[in-house]
Amino acid sequence: MKPCRWSNSGEVSAETIVIIPAYNEGQRVAALVSTLRTQLPEADIAVIDDGSSDDTADAALDSGAIVLRHPCNLGYGVALQTGYKYAALHQYQYLVQLDADGQHDPCYARTVLDVVRSGNYDVCLGSRFLEGTTYRIPWARRLGMILFRRVASFILGQTITDPTSGFQAMNRRVFEFFTRDIYPVDYPDTDVLVLLHRHTFKVAEVPVIMHEDISGRSMHSGLHPLYYLFKMTLAIPLNLIRREK
Amino acid sequence: MELRQKILAAVCGITLLLIILDLVRRRKLKEEYSWLWILAGVTILLIGLNYRWLVAITNFIGAGWTSATLFFFGILFLIALSLQFSVRISALENHVKNLAQQLAVAEVRRKEENSSKETE
């Protein structure tokens, strides 16, 4: 595997970092950071403000989080990668990622992290479907999820129930790998799992609780679902035949 | 439509599709810019193999000849492509501006912090 050019510069005291990409979540981010501090007191918390027009960055700073600010809105995947690059640049060994919109219950952060810390897996996904769910999903989105769930399970050779989950924990090898330009910043989900599988990373899933987004905002609104379907249909088979080290 | 013409159209369509897919595979072309090209390749392939569809479209839009229809949609495709690039360039120009400004401000703040440390 190519050496990571983002590796190893700053020293930090914590072994684990929690990254939270955030866009206009000024009203929720402070509470999320506070809850995470009680759940993972040993971890550093970094909020990646993706060009918010509200006080997301200030709210995160006031709650004591490390804040990385994009000068403009670059998208969820770019914000995640900024977090990976920051974590790789410092001596973190584990990373947990969750969304700032309140969907991911921070009480499960330790659950996903412990699976990776055990050393048996490189990535752990928090699945909202493993133990049944009351999470309501529009039918079109549900259809897409079922389709890509089957595709991911077939390719990985294991049952994956929530391939689009952004609630994840990973070890250093994985987030260093994600700092490369091959990381798909537009819609990083099922095709990322295929990428991980091709590079022999081990993936696990644990049940978590996710809450429905009541704000009505979604990156899956408008024409985005059509592009998402097109992109996954193209990217997944191509990821299987790409020759990358 | 003669068989030779059908074969030529099919070969052109398939070649274009393979080139586009290979560019995406080698990460020379991002998926978000490939959809229009894939659409073009599929269209060339389908129209080439089903000439009567081209005739039907020609009659529908009121063009005099099928070649006029091909030119018309070819120009429309180029307009759509140019528009996509213009929108993207506009966004990128804005990003670059913001990055440059942020860099300029960060540089000044760094110098100010350094000089205040030296003063202490």
mmCIF file of C-alpha atoms in Angstrom:
data_model
loop_
_atom_site.group_PDB
_atom_site.id
_atom_site.type_symbol
_atom_site.label_atom_id
_atom_site.label_comp_id
_atom_site.label_asym_id
_atom_site.label_seq_id
_atom_site.Cartn_x
_atom_site.Cartn_y
_atom_site.Cartn_z
ATOM 1 C CA MET A 1 0.000 0.000 0.000
ATOM 2 C CA LYS A 2 1.289 3.491 -0.799
ATOM 3 C CA PRO A 3 2.684 5.369 2.240
ATOM 4 C CA CYS A 4 0.295 7.984 3.577
ATOM 5 C CA ARG A 5 1.659 11.501 3.095
ATOM 6 C CA TRP A 6 -0.604 12.727 5.874
ATOM 7 C CA SER A 7 0.992 10.537 8.514
ATOM 8 C CA ASN A 8 2.786 11.273 11.651
ATOM 9 C CA SER A 9 3.453 14.841 12.530
ATOM 10 C CA GLY A 10 1.686 16.231 15.593
ATOM 11 C CA GLU A 11 1.680 14.565 18.984
ATOM 12 C CA VAL A 12 -1.575 14.169 20.901
ATOM 13 C CA SER A 13 -2.400 12.693 24.258
ATOM 14 C CA ALA A 14 -5.539 10.815 23.194
ATOM 15 C CA GLU A 15 -5.565 7.541 21.301
ATOM 16 C CA THR A 16 -9.026 8.085 19.831
ATOM 17 C CA ILE A 17 -10.643 10.926 17.962
ATOM 18 C CA VAL A 18 -14.316 11.417 17.194
ATOM 19 C CA ILE A 19 -14.988 13.359 14.004
ATOM 20 C CA ILE A 20 -18.292 15.077 13.359
ATOM 21 C CA PRO A 21 -18.894 16.644 9.935
ATOM 22 C CA ALA A 22 -21.393 19.461 10.404
ATOM 23 C CA TYR A 23 -23.280 21.830 8.163
ATOM 24 C CA ASN A 24 -25.568 24.399 9.785
ATOM 25 C CA GLU A 25 -25.988 22.383 12.978
ATOM 26 C CA GLY A 26 -25.367 25.256 15.378
ATOM 27 C CA GLN A 27 -28.352 24.257 17.496
ATOM 28 C CA ARG A 28 -27.352 20.619 17.937
ATOM 29 C CA VAL A 29 -23.599 20.347 17.836
ATOM 30 C CA ALA A 30 -22.882 21.599 21.371
ATOM 31 C CA ALA A 31 -25.232 19.052 22.959
ATOM 32 C CA LEU A 32 -23.740 16.279 20.831
ATOM 33 C CA VAL A 33 -20.191 17.174 21.876
ATOM 34 C CA SER A 34 -21.242 17.283 25.543
ATOM 35 C CA THR A 35 -22.862 13.844 25.326
ATOM 36 C CA LEU A 36 -19.813 12.423 23.580
ATOM 37 C CA ARG A 37 -17.592 13.732 26.380
ATOM 38 C CA THR A 38 -19.529 11.620 28.877
ATOM 39 C CA GLN A 39 -19.538 8.560 26.603
ATOM 40 C CA LEU A 40 -15.907 8.745 25.493
ATOM 41 C CA PRO A 41 -14.098 10.984 27.992
ATOM 42 C CA GLU A 42 -10.733 9.691 26.787
ATOM 43 C CA ALA A 43 -11.288 10.777 23.172
ATOM 44 C CA ASP A 44 -10.634 14.061 21.417
ATOM 45 C CA ILE A 45 -13.583 15.458 19.527
ATOM 46 C CA ALA A 46 -13.223 17.305 16.219
ATOM 47 C CA VAL A 47 -16.064 19.083 14.438
ATOM 48 C CA ILE A 48 -15.561 19.751 10.759
ATOM 49 C CA ASP A 49 -17.597 22.814 9.889
ATOM 50 C CA ASP A 50 -18.417 22.456 6.209
ATOM 51 C CA GLY A 51 -18.867 26.120 5.383
ATOM 52 C CA SER A 52 -21.873 26.654 7.640
ATOM 53 C CA SER A 53 -23.720 29.945 7.451
ATOM 54 C CA ASP A 54 -24.822 29.730 11.103
ATOM 55 C CA ASP A 55 -22.802 29.571 14.328
ATOM 56 C CA THR A 56 -21.891 25.865 14.082
ATOM 57 C CA ALA A 57 -18.149 26.530 14.432
ATOM 58 C CA ASP A 58 -18.572 28.894 17.393
ATOM 59 C CA ALA A 59 -20.951 26.516 19.152
ATOM 60 C CA ALA A 60 -18.520 23.643 18.667
ATOM 61 C CA LEU A 61 -15.571 25.751 19.882
ATOM 62 C CA ASP A 62 -17.509 26.843 22.975
ATOM 63 C CA SER A 63 -18.253 23.206 23.793
ATOM 64 C CA GLY A 64 -14.519 22.488 23.725
ATOM 65 C CA ALA A 65 -14.247 20.605 20.452
ATOM 66 C CA ILE A 66 -11.413 20.954 17.969
ATOM 67 C CA VAL A 67 -12.908 22.812 15.007
ATOM 68 C CA LEU A 68 -11.774 22.497 11.427
ATOM 69 C CA ARG A 69 -13.438 24.996 9.122
ATOM 70 C CA HIS A 70 -13.954 24.735 5.409
ATOM 71 C CA PRO A 71 -14.073 28.148 3.719
ATOM 72 C CA CYS A 72 -17.076 26.965 1.711
ATOM 73 C CA ASN A 73 -19.523 24.075 1.573
ATOM 74 C CA LEU A 74 -17.685 21.145 -0.011
ATOM 75 C CA GLY A 75 -19.945 18.251 0.964
ATOM 76 C CA TYR A 76 -20.249 15.512 3.538
ATOM 77 C CA GLY A 77 -17.569 13.265 2.034
ATOM 78 C CA VAL A 78 -15.007 16.074 1.837
ATOM 79 C CA ALA A 79 -15.713 17.002 5.462
ATOM 80 C CA LEU A 80 -15.171 13.385 6.509
ATOM 81 C CA GLN A 81 -11.908 13.247 4.589
ATOM 82 C CA THR A 82 -10.735 16.445 6.252
ATOM 83 C CA GLY A 83 -11.328 14.672 9.565
ATOM 84 C CA TYR A 84 -9.379 11.616 8.365
ATOM 85 C CA LYS A 85 -6.495 13.824 7.260
ATOM 86 C CA TYR A 86 -6.439 15.617 10.586
ATOM 87 C CA ALA A 87 -6.481 12.298 12.459
ATOM 88 C CA ALA A 88 -3.747 10.852 10.241
ATOM 89 C CA LEU A 89 -1.593 13.954 10.723
ATOM 90 C CA HIS A 90 -1.705 13.367 14.490
ATOM 91 C CA GLN A 91 -0.988 10.217 16.430
ATOM 92 C CA TYR A 92 -4.538 8.924 16.723
ATOM 93 C CA GLN A 93 -4.971 5.170 16.514
ATOM 94 C CA TYR A 94 -8.770 4.970 16.361
ATOM 95 C CA LEU A 95 -11.458 7.119 14.890
ATOM 96 C CA VAL A 96 -15.207 7.263 15.383
ATOM 97 C CA GLN A 97 -17.384 9.224 12.996
ATOM 98 C CA LEU A 98 -20.977 10.290 13.435
ATOM 99 C CA ASP A 99 -23.301 12.886 12.025
ATOM 100 C CA ALA A 100 -24.106 16.189 13.674
ATOM 101 C CA ASP A 101 -27.787 16.166 12.768
ATOM 102 C CA GLY A 102 -28.799 14.047 15.748
ATOM 103 C CA GLN A 103 -29.528 10.860 13.811
ATOM 104 C CA HIS A 104 -26.661 8.900 15.319
ATOM 105 C CA ASP A 105 -27.118 8.187 19.010
ATOM 106 C CA PRO A 106 -23.771 9.038 20.658
ATOM 107 C CA CYS A 107 -24.452 6.516 23.420
ATOM 108 C CA TYR A 108 -23.380 3.838 20.935
ATOM 109 C CA ALA A 109 -20.027 5.445 20.113
ATOM 110 C CA ARG A 110 -18.231 3.145 22.539
ATOM 111 C CA THR A 111 -20.064 0.112 21.129
ATOM 112 C CA VAL A 112 -18.667 0.631 17.617
ATOM 113 C CA LEU A 113 -15.250 1.641 18.925
ATOM 114 C CA ASP A 114 -14.780 -1.412 21.134
ATOM 115 C CA VAL A 115 -15.227 -3.745 18.168
ATOM 116 C CA VAL A 116 -12.307 -2.093 16.356
ATOM 117 C CA ARG A 117 -10.212 -1.828 19.521
ATOM 118 C CA SER A 118 -10.530 -5.594 19.971
ATOM 119 C CA GLY A 119 -8.217 -5.930 16.970
ATOM 120 C CA ASN A 120 -10.445 -8.422 15.162
ATOM 121 C CA TYR A 121 -11.855 -5.881 12.725
ATOM 122 C CA ASP A 122 -10.628 -2.765 10.969
ATOM 123 C CA VAL A 123 -13.984 -1.036 10.546
ATOM 124 C CA CYS A 124 -17.212 -1.319 12.485
ATOM 125 C CA LEU A 125 -20.506 -0.027 11.103
ATOM 126 C CA GLY A 126 -23.366 0.931 13.357
ATOM 127 C CA SER A 127 -26.461 -0.628 11.811
ATOM 128 C CA ARG A 128 -29.953 0.657 12.456
ATOM 129 C CA PHE A 129 -31.434 -2.536 10.980
ATOM 130 C CA LEU A 130 -29.631 -5.350 12.786
ATOM 131 C CA GLU A 131 -32.143 -5.621 15.586
ATOM 132 C CA GLY A 132 -35.223 -4.306 13.822
ATOM 133 C CA THR A 133 -36.053 -0.623 13.742
ATOM 134 C CA THR A 134 -38.831 1.924 14.009
ATOM 135 C CA TYR A 135 -36.806 4.213 11.754
ATOM 136 C CA ARG A 136 -39.119 5.369 8.987
ATOM 137 C CA ILE A 137 -37.667 5.617 5.521
ATOM 138 C CA PRO A 138 -39.385 6.817 2.339
ATOM 139 C CA TRP A 139 -40.186 3.845 0.090
ATOM 140 C CA ALA A 140 -37.894 4.931 -2.744
ATOM 141 C CA ARG A 141 -34.955 5.256 -0.400
ATOM 142 C CA ARG A 142 -35.840 1.964 1.268
ATOM 143 C CA LEU A 143 -35.795 0.238 -2.119
ATOM 144 C CA GLY A 144 -32.334 1.627 -2.828
ATOM 145 C CA MET A 145 -31.107 0.560 0.594
ATOM 146 C CA ILE A 146 -32.384 -2.999 0.098
ATOM 147 C CA LEU A 147 -30.723 -3.186 -3.291
ATOM 148 C CA PHE A 148 -27.341 -1.936 -2.115
ATOM 149 C CA ARG A 149 -27.554 -3.983 1.054
ATOM 150 C CA ARG A 150 -27.822 -7.133 -1.076
ATOM 151 C CA VAL A 151 -25.035 -5.984 -3.389
ATOM 152 C CA ALA A 152 -22.712 -5.185 -0.458
ATOM 153 C CA SER A 153 -23.493 -8.493 1.255
ATOM 154 C CA PHE A 154 -22.841 -10.438 -1.940
ATOM 155 C CA ILE A 155 -19.530 -8.728 -2.673
ATOM 156 C CA LEU A 156 -18.208 -8.777 0.876
ATOM 157 C CA GLY A 157 -19.345 -12.360 1.420
ATOM 158 C CA GLN A 158 -21.001 -11.432 4.707
ATOM 159 C CA THR A 159 -24.350 -10.003 5.731
ATOM 160 C CA ILE A 160 -24.299 -6.219 5.723
ATOM 161 C CA THR A 161 -27.592 -4.733 6.842
ATOM 162 C CA ASP A 162 -26.786 -1.023 6.738
ATOM 163 C CA PRO A 163 -24.158 -0.268 4.085
ATOM 164 C CA THR A 164 -25.077 3.420 3.987
ATOM 165 C CA SER A 165 -24.476 3.989 7.702
ATOM 166 C CA GLY A 166 -22.257 6.951 8.461
ATOM 167 C CA PHE A 167 -21.917 5.849 12.100
ATOM 168 C CA GLN A 168 -18.566 4.050 12.044
ATOM 169 C CA ALA A 169 -15.367 3.342 13.909
ATOM 170 C CA MET A 170 -12.079 2.478 12.272
ATOM 171 C CA ASN A 171 -8.431 1.954 13.045
ATOM 172 C CA ARG A 172 -5.505 4.016 11.814
ATOM 173 C CA ARG A 173 -4.791 1.823 8.801
ATOM 174 C CA VAL A 174 -8.269 2.559 7.483
ATOM 175 C CA PHE A 175 -8.437 6.312 8.013
ATOM 176 C CA GLU A 176 -4.922 6.698 6.599
ATOM 177 C CA PHE A 177 -6.149 4.786 3.558
ATOM 178 C CA PHE A 178 -9.114 7.172 3.310
ATOM 179 C CA THR A 179 -6.840 10.201 3.070
ATOM 180 C CA ARG A 180 -5.972 9.176 -0.480
ATOM 181 C CA ASP A 181 -7.669 10.649 -3.550
ATOM 182 C CA ILE A 182 -9.355 7.311 -4.247
ATOM 183 C CA TYR A 183 -11.758 8.016 -1.389
ATOM 184 C CA PRO A 184 -15.123 8.852 -3.020
ATOM 185 C CA VAL A 185 -16.071 12.210 -1.534
ATOM 186 C CA ASP A 186 -19.417 12.598 -3.285
ATOM 187 C CA TYR A 187 -21.359 9.681 -1.771
ATOM 188 C CA PRO A 188 -19.096 7.619 0.462
ATOM 189 C CA ASP A 189 -21.042 4.517 1.416
ATOM 190 C CA THR A 190 -21.571 1.202 -0.406
ATOM 191 C CA ASP A 191 -18.708 1.768 -2.834
ATOM 192 C CA VAL A 192 -16.428 2.494 0.134
ATOM 193 C CA LEU A 193 -17.279 -0.930 1.568
ATOM 194 C CA VAL A 194 -16.323 -2.500 -1.757
ATOM 195 C CA LEU A 195 -13.068 -0.525 -1.702
ATOM 196 C CA LEU A 196 -12.323 -1.760 1.822
ATOM 197 C CA HIS A 197 -13.059 -5.327 0.801
ATOM 198 C CA ARG A 198 -10.716 -5.091 -2.205
ATOM 199 C CA HIS A 199 -7.959 -3.888 0.077
ATOM 200 C CA THR A 200 -8.577 -6.718 2.548
ATOM 201 C CA PHE A 201 -9.873 -4.642 5.426
ATOM 202 C CA LYS A 202 -12.207 -6.509 7.785
ATOM 203 C CA VAL A 203 -15.664 -5.054 8.346
ATOM 204 C CA ALA A 204 -18.056 -5.709 11.208
ATOM 205 C CA GLU A 205 -21.534 -4.467 12.093
ATOM 206 C CA VAL A 206 -23.174 -3.847 15.441
ATOM 207 C CA PRO A 207 -26.728 -2.720 16.225
ATOM 208 C CA VAL A 208 -27.177 0.940 17.099
ATOM 209 C CA ILE A 209 -30.087 3.288 17.516
ATOM 210 C CA MET A 210 -30.593 5.988 14.920
ATOM 211 C CA HIS A 211 -33.136 8.764 15.133
ATOM 212 C CA GLU A 212 -35.060 10.194 12.245
ATOM 213 C CA ASP A 213 -33.941 13.583 10.974
ATOM 214 C CA ILE A 214 -36.793 15.932 11.826
ATOM 215 C CA SER A 215 -35.219 18.943 10.134
ATOM 216 C CA GLY A 216 -36.394 17.807 6.706
ATOM 217 C CA ARG A 217 -32.975 18.514 5.252
ATOM 218 C CA SER A 218 -31.288 15.667 3.519
ATOM 219 C CA MET A 219 -28.463 15.133 1.113
ATOM 220 C CA HIS A 220 -30.808 12.639 -0.543
ATOM 221 C CA SER A 221 -33.383 15.190 -1.711
ATOM 222 C CA GLY A 222 -34.155 16.541 -5.174
ATOM 223 C CA LEU A 223 -32.262 14.897 -8.035
ATOM 224 C CA HIS A 224 -29.593 13.543 -5.696
ATOM 225 C CA PRO A 225 -31.205 10.062 -5.400
ATOM 226 C CA LEU A 226 -31.017 9.672 -9.197
ATOM 227 C CA TYR A 227 -27.366 10.639 -9.280
ATOM 228 C CA TYR A 228 -26.724 8.408 -6.243
ATOM 229 C CA LEU A 229 -28.259 5.425 -8.029
ATOM 230 C CA PHE A 230 -26.223 6.140 -11.156
ATOM 231 C CA LYS A 231 -23.012 6.651 -9.213
ATOM 232 C CA MET A 232 -23.315 3.462 -7.158
ATOM 233 C CA THR A 233 -24.254 1.417 -10.246
ATOM 234 C CA LEU A 234 -21.088 2.646 -11.927
ATOM 235 C CA ALA A 235 -18.680 2.837 -8.999
ATOM 236 C CA ILE A 236 -19.332 -0.542 -7.375
ATOM 237 C CA PRO A 237 -18.394 -2.754 -10.357
ATOM 238 C CA LEU A 238 -15.511 -0.458 -11.287
ATOM 239 C CA ASN A 239 -14.138 -0.683 -7.747
ATOM 240 C CA LEU A 240 -14.053 -4.454 -8.200
ATOM 241 C CA ILE A 241 -11.839 -4.266 -11.286
ATOM 242 C CA ARG A 242 -9.597 -1.318 -10.462
ATOM 243 C CA ARG A 243 -5.920 -2.116 -10.034
ATOM 244 C CA GLU A 244 -4.772 -0.005 -7.119
ATOM 245 C CA LYS A 245 -2.241 -0.652 -4.422
ATOM 246 C CA MET B 1 -30.245 1.963 -42.977
ATOM 247 C CA GLU B 2 -27.482 -0.110 -44.457
ATOM 248 C CA LEU B 3 -25.859 -2.816 -42.384
ATOM 249 C CA ARG B 4 -22.483 -1.088 -42.682
ATOM 250 C CA GLN B 5 -23.917 2.078 -41.170
ATOM 251 C CA LYS B 6 -25.522 0.150 -38.325
ATOM 252 C CA ILE B 7 -22.258 -1.599 -37.567
ATOM 253 C CA LEU B 8 -20.352 1.693 -37.667
ATOM 254 C CA ALA B 9 -22.837 3.353 -35.295
ATOM 255 C CA ALA B 10 -22.738 0.360 -32.929
ATOM 256 C CA VAL B 11 -18.932 0.326 -32.934
ATOM 257 C CA CYS B 12 -18.800 4.083 -32.272
ATOM 258 C CA GLY B 13 -21.299 3.810 -29.430
ATOM 259 C CA ILE B 14 -19.590 0.846 -27.801
ATOM 260 C CA THR B 15 -16.120 2.388 -28.217
ATOM 261 C CA LEU B 16 -17.237 5.630 -26.616
ATOM 262 C CA LEU B 17 -18.807 3.723 -23.699
ATOM 263 C CA LEU B 18 -15.690 1.627 -23.164
ATOM 264 C CA ILE B 19 -13.454 4.706 -23.241
ATOM 265 C CA ILE B 20 -15.649 6.513 -20.715
ATOM 266 C CA LEU B 21 -15.838 3.499 -18.409
ATOM 267 C CA ASP B 22 -12.077 3.037 -18.591
ATOM 268 C CA LEU B 23 -11.463 6.700 -17.789
ATOM 269 C CA VAL B 24 -13.718 6.383 -14.737
ATOM 270 C CA ARG B 25 -12.007 3.115 -13.776
ATOM 271 C CA ARG B 26 -8.586 4.784 -13.923
ATOM 272 C CA ARG B 27 -9.979 7.786 -11.979
ATOM 273 C CA LYS B 28 -9.189 10.168 -14.842
ATOM 274 C CA LEU B 29 -12.864 11.079 -15.036
ATOM 275 C CA LYS B 30 -15.183 11.482 -12.076
ATOM 276 C CA GLU B 31 -18.558 9.770 -12.083
ATOM 277 C CA GLU B 32 -20.393 13.088 -11.850
ATOM 278 C CA TYR B 33 -18.958 14.132 -15.236
ATOM 279 C CA SER B 34 -19.376 10.762 -16.887
ATOM 280 C CA TRP B 35 -23.173 10.475 -16.935
ATOM 281 C CA LEU B 36 -23.652 12.804 -19.899
ATOM 282 C CA TRP B 37 -21.010 10.947 -21.923
ATOM 283 C CA ILE B 38 -22.503 7.575 -21.018
ATOM 284 C CA LEU B 39 -25.895 8.879 -22.099
ATOM 285 C CA ALA B 40 -24.356 9.970 -25.430
ATOM 286 C CA GLY B 41 -22.738 6.587 -25.975
ATOM 287 C CA VAL B 42 -25.931 4.689 -25.173
ATOM 288 C CA THR B 43 -27.936 7.000 -27.448
ATOM 289 C CA ILE B 44 -25.532 6.492 -30.370
ATOM 290 C CA LEU B 45 -25.703 2.747 -29.863
ATOM 291 C CA LEU B 46 -29.499 2.578 -29.627
ATOM 292 C CA ILE B 47 -30.165 4.951 -32.517
ATOM 293 C CA GLY B 48 -27.637 3.152 -34.682
ATOM 294 C CA LEU B 49 -29.306 -0.196 -34.101
ATOM 295 C CA ASN B 50 -32.880 1.151 -34.388
ATOM 296 C CA TYR B 51 -32.974 3.510 -37.359
ATOM 297 C CA ARG B 52 -36.769 3.703 -37.248
ATOM 298 C CA TRP B 53 -36.458 5.445 -33.865
ATOM 299 C CA LEU B 54 -34.357 8.133 -35.560
ATOM 300 C CA VAL B 55 -36.989 8.477 -38.270
ATOM 301 C CA ALA B 56 -39.726 8.760 -35.624
ATOM 302 C CA ILE B 57 -37.802 11.447 -33.723
ATOM 303 C CA THR B 58 -37.126 13.313 -36.975
ATOM 304 C CA ASN B 59 -40.838 13.325 -37.798
ATOM 305 C CA PHE B 60 -41.698 14.334 -34.234
ATOM 306 C CA ILE B 61 -39.455 17.389 -34.165
ATOM 307 C CA GLY B 62 -40.351 18.306 -37.744
ATOM 308 C CA ALA B 63 -36.844 18.036 -39.157
ATOM 309 C CA GLY B 64 -36.458 17.469 -42.889
ATOM 310 C CA TRP B 65 -33.747 14.834 -42.759
ATOM 311 C CA THR B 66 -32.477 12.356 -40.206
ATOM 312 C CA SER B 67 -29.011 13.881 -40.490
ATOM 313 C CA ALA B 68 -30.478 17.219 -39.361
ATOM 314 C CA THR B 69 -31.847 15.438 -36.271
ATOM 315 C CA LEU B 70 -28.422 14.014 -35.502
ATOM 316 C CA PHE B 71 -26.783 17.433 -35.806
ATOM 317 C CA PHE B 72 -29.507 19.024 -33.689
ATOM 318 C CA PHE B 73 -29.127 16.611 -30.799
ATOM 319 C CA GLY B 74 -25.350 16.657 -31.164
ATOM 320 C CA ILE B 75 -25.376 20.436 -30.695
ATOM 321 C CA LEU B 76 -27.793 20.107 -27.757
ATOM 322 C CA PHE B 77 -25.411 17.636 -26.163
ATOM 323 C CA LEU B 78 -22.487 20.056 -26.531
ATOM 324 C CA ILE B 79 -24.561 22.862 -25.055
ATOM 325 C CA ALA B 80 -25.493 20.673 -22.061
ATOM 326 C CA LEU B 81 -21.841 19.712 -21.580
ATOM 327 C CA SER B 82 -20.677 23.328 -21.766
ATOM 328 C CA LEU B 83 -23.355 24.385 -19.309
ATOM 329 C CA GLN B 84 -22.298 21.661 -16.875
ATOM 330 C CA PHE B 85 -18.701 22.856 -17.075
ATOM 331 C CA SER B 86 -19.684 26.508 -16.707
ATOM 332 C CA VAL B 87 -21.665 25.779 -13.550
ATOM 333 C CA ARG B 88 -18.810 23.730 -12.136
ATOM 334 C CA ILE B 89 -16.193 26.353 -13.014
ATOM 335 C CA SER B 90 -18.279 29.038 -11.337
ATOM 336 C CA ALA B 91 -18.410 27.007 -8.135
ATOM 337 C CA LEU B 92 -14.686 26.204 -8.283
ATOM 338 C CA GLU B 93 -13.812 29.867 -8.872
ATOM 339 C CA ASN B 94 -15.718 30.746 -5.739
ATOM 340 C CA HIS B 95 -13.934 28.015 -3.781
ATOM 341 C CA VAL B 96 -10.522 29.221 -4.959
ATOM 342 C CA LYS B 97 -11.372 32.794 -4.031
ATOM 343 C CA ASN B 98 -12.417 31.756 -0.532
ATOM 344 C CA LEU B 99 -9.345 29.579 -0.077
ATOM 345 C CA ALA B 100 -7.009 32.351 -1.239
ATOM 346 C CA GLN B 101 -8.637 34.855 1.092
ATOM 347 C CA GLN B 102 -8.510 32.462 4.020
ATOM 348 C CA LEU B 103 -4.860 31.745 3.300
ATOM 349 C CA ALA B 104 -4.059 35.457 3.156
ATOM 350 C CA VAL B 105 -5.774 36.102 6.484
ATOM 351 C CA ALA B 106 -4.144 33.052 8.094
ATOM 352 C CA GLU B 107 -0.715 34.230 6.923
ATOM 353 C CA VAL B 108 -1.193 37.655 8.466
ATOM 354 C CA ARG B 109 -2.462 36.169 11.735
ATOM 355 C CA ARG B 110 0.540 33.856 11.854
ATOM 356 C CA LYS B 111 2.920 36.796 11.398
ATOM 357 C CA GLU B 112 1.086 38.828 14.034
ATOM 358 C CA GLU B 113 1.274 35.944 16.502
ATOM 359 C CA ASN B 114 4.975 35.455 15.781
ATOM 360 C CA SER B 115 5.777 39.143 16.271
ATOM 361 C CA SER B 116 3.787 39.329 19.530
ATOM 362 C CA LYS B 117 5.689 36.260 20.805
ATOM 363 C CA GLU B 118 8.987 37.966 19.915
ATOM 364 C CA THR B 119 7.876 41.115 21.741
ATOM 365 C CA GLU B 120 7.197 39.081 24.909
#
